[in-house]
Short mmCIF file of C-alpha atoms and ligand atoms in Angstrom, two decimals:
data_model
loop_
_atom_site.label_atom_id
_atom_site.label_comp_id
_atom_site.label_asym_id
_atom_site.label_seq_id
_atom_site.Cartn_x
_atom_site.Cartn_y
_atom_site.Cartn_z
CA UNK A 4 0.00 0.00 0.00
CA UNK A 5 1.30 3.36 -0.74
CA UNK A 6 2.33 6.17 1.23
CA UNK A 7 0.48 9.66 -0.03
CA UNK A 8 2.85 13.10 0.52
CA UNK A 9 0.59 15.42 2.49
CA UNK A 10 1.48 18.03 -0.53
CA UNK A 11 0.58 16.26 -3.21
CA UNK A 12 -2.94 15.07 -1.04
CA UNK A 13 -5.75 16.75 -2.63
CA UNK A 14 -7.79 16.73 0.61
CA UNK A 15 -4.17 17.83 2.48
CA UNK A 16 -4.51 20.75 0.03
CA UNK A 17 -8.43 21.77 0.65
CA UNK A 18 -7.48 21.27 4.55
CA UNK A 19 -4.76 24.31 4.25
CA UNK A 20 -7.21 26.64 2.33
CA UNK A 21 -4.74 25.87 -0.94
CA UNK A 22 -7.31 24.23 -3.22
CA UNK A 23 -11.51 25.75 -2.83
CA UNK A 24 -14.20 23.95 -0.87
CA UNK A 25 -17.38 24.14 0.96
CA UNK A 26 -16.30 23.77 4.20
CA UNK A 27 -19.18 23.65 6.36
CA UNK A 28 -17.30 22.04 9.49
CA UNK A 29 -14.34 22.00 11.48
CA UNK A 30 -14.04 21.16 15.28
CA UNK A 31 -11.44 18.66 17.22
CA UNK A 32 -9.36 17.99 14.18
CA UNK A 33 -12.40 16.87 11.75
CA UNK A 34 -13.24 18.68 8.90
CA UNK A 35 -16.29 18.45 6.85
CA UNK A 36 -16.99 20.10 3.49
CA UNK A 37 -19.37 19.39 0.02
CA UNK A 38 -18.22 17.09 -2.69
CA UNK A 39 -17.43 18.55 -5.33
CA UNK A 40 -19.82 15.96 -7.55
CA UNK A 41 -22.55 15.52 -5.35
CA UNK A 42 -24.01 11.98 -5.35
CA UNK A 43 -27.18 12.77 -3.49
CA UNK A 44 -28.69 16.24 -2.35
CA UNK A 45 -26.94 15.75 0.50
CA UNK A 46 -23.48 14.72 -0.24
CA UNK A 47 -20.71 15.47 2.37
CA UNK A 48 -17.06 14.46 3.01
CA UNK A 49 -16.07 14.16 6.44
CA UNK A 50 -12.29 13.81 7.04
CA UNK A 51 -9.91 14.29 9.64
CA UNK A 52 -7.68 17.05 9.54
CA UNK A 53 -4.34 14.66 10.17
CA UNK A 54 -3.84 13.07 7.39
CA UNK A 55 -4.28 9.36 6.96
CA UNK A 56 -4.76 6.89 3.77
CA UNK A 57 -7.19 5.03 4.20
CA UNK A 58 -9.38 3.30 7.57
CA UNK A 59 -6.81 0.54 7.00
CA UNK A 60 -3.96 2.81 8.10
CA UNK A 61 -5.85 3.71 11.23
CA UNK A 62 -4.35 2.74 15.09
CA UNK A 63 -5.80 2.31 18.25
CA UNK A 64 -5.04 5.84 18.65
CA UNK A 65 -7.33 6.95 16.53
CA UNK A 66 -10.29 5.75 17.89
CA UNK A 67 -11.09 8.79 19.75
CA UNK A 68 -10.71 10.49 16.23
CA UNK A 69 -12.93 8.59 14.34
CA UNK A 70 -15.95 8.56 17.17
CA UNK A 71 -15.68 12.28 16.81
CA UNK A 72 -16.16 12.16 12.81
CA UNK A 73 -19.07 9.46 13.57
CA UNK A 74 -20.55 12.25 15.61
CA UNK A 75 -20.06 15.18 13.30
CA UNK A 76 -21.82 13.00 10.85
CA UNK A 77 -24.59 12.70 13.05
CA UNK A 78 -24.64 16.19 13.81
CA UNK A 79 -24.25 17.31 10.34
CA UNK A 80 -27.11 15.05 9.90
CA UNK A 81 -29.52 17.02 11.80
CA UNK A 82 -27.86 20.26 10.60
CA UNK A 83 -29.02 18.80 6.78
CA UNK A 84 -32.04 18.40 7.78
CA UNK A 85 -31.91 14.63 6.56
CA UNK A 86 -32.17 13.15 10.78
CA UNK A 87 -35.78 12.13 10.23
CA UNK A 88 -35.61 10.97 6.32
CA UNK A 89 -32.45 8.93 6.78
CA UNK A 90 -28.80 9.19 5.52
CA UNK A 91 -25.59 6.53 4.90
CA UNK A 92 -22.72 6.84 6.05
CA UNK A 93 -19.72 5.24 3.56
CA UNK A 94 -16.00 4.73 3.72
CA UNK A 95 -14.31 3.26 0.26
CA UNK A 96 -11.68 1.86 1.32
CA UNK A 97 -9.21 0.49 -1.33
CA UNK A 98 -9.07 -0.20 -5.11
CA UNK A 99 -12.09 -2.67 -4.93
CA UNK A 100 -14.54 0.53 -3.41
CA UNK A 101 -13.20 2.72 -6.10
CA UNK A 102 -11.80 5.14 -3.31
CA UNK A 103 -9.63 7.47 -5.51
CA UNK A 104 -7.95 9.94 -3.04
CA UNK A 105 -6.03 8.79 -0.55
CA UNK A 106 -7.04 10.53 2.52
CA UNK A 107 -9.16 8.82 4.64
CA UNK A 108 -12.77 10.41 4.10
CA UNK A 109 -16.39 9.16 5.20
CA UNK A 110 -19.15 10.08 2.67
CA UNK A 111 -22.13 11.34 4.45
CA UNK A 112 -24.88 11.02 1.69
CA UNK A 113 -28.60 11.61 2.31
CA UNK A 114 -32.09 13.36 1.20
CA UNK A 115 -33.15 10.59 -1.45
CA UNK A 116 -33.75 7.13 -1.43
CA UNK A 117 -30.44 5.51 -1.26
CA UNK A 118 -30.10 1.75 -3.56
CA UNK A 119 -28.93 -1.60 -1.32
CA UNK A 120 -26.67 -2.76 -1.90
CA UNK A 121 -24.02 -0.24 -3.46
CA UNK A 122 -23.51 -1.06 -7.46
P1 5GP B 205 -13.82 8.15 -2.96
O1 5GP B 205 -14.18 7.61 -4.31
O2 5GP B 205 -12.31 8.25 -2.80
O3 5GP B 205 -14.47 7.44 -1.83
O4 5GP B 205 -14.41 9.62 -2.91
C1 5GP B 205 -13.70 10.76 -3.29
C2 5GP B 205 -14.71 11.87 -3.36
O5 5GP B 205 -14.02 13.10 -3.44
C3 5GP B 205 -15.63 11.79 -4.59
O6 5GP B 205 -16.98 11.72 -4.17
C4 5GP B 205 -15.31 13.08 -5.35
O7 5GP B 205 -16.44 13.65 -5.99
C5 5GP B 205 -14.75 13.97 -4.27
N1 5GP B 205 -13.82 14.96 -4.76
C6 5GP B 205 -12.81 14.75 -5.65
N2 5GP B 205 -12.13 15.89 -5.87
C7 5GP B 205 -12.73 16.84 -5.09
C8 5GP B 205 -12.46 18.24 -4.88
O8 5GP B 205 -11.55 18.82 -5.44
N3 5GP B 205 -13.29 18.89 -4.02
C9 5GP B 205 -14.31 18.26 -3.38
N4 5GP B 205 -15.07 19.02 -2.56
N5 5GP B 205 -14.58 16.95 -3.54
C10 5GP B 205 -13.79 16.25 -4.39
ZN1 ZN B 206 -4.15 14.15 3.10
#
């Protein structure tokens, strides 16, 4: 598994203010913000500030870390207004997902009727 250079990581980059986002989040190292090619009318990427590849590359010392982005999801959530109608929460993780940048990111994706199971 490769390494990704925090300069050359595109969510690194909208992290640092260097490349534009939505950011609509950012408390106790998460950050949350709108993808860019919104899946759903709801479509947000949740992320932690440190960067990391992929859930695979998390430790045990992240756990306190990733409960907090599980809870900004579920805050965002509510903030959305999508609570009551219902939401998913995704992480690709590796080729086989199709996740295609390399910094650990949950997909909070809501406000339609979302297909099971994924394509
Ligand atoms: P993955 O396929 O790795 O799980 O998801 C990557 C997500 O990042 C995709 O949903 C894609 O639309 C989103 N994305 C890619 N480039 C950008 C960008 O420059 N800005 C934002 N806001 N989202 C991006
Ligand atoms: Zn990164």
């Amino acid at each position: 598994m490769k390494t990704v250079n925090e300069s050359e990581c595109l969510f690194c980059r909208i992290r640092d203010g260097e490349i534009p986002a939505e950011i609509i989040y950012r408390e106790d190292g998460v950050l949350a913000f709108r993808d860019i090619d919104p899946q759903a009318p709801v479509h947000v990427l949740i992320i932690p500030e440190k960067h990391i590849d992929s859930l695979s590359r998390t430790e045990n010392a992240d756990v306190d870390l990733l409960g907090r982005i599980c809870r900004a999801a579920a805050l965002l959530a509510r903030r959305e207004s999508i609570e009551q109608s219902g939401y998913r929460l995704v992480v690709n993780s590796g080729p086989d997902a199709g996740q295609a940048v390399d910094h650990l990111h949950f997909h909070l994706l809501g406000g339609r009727a979302l297909g099971w199971p994924p394509g």
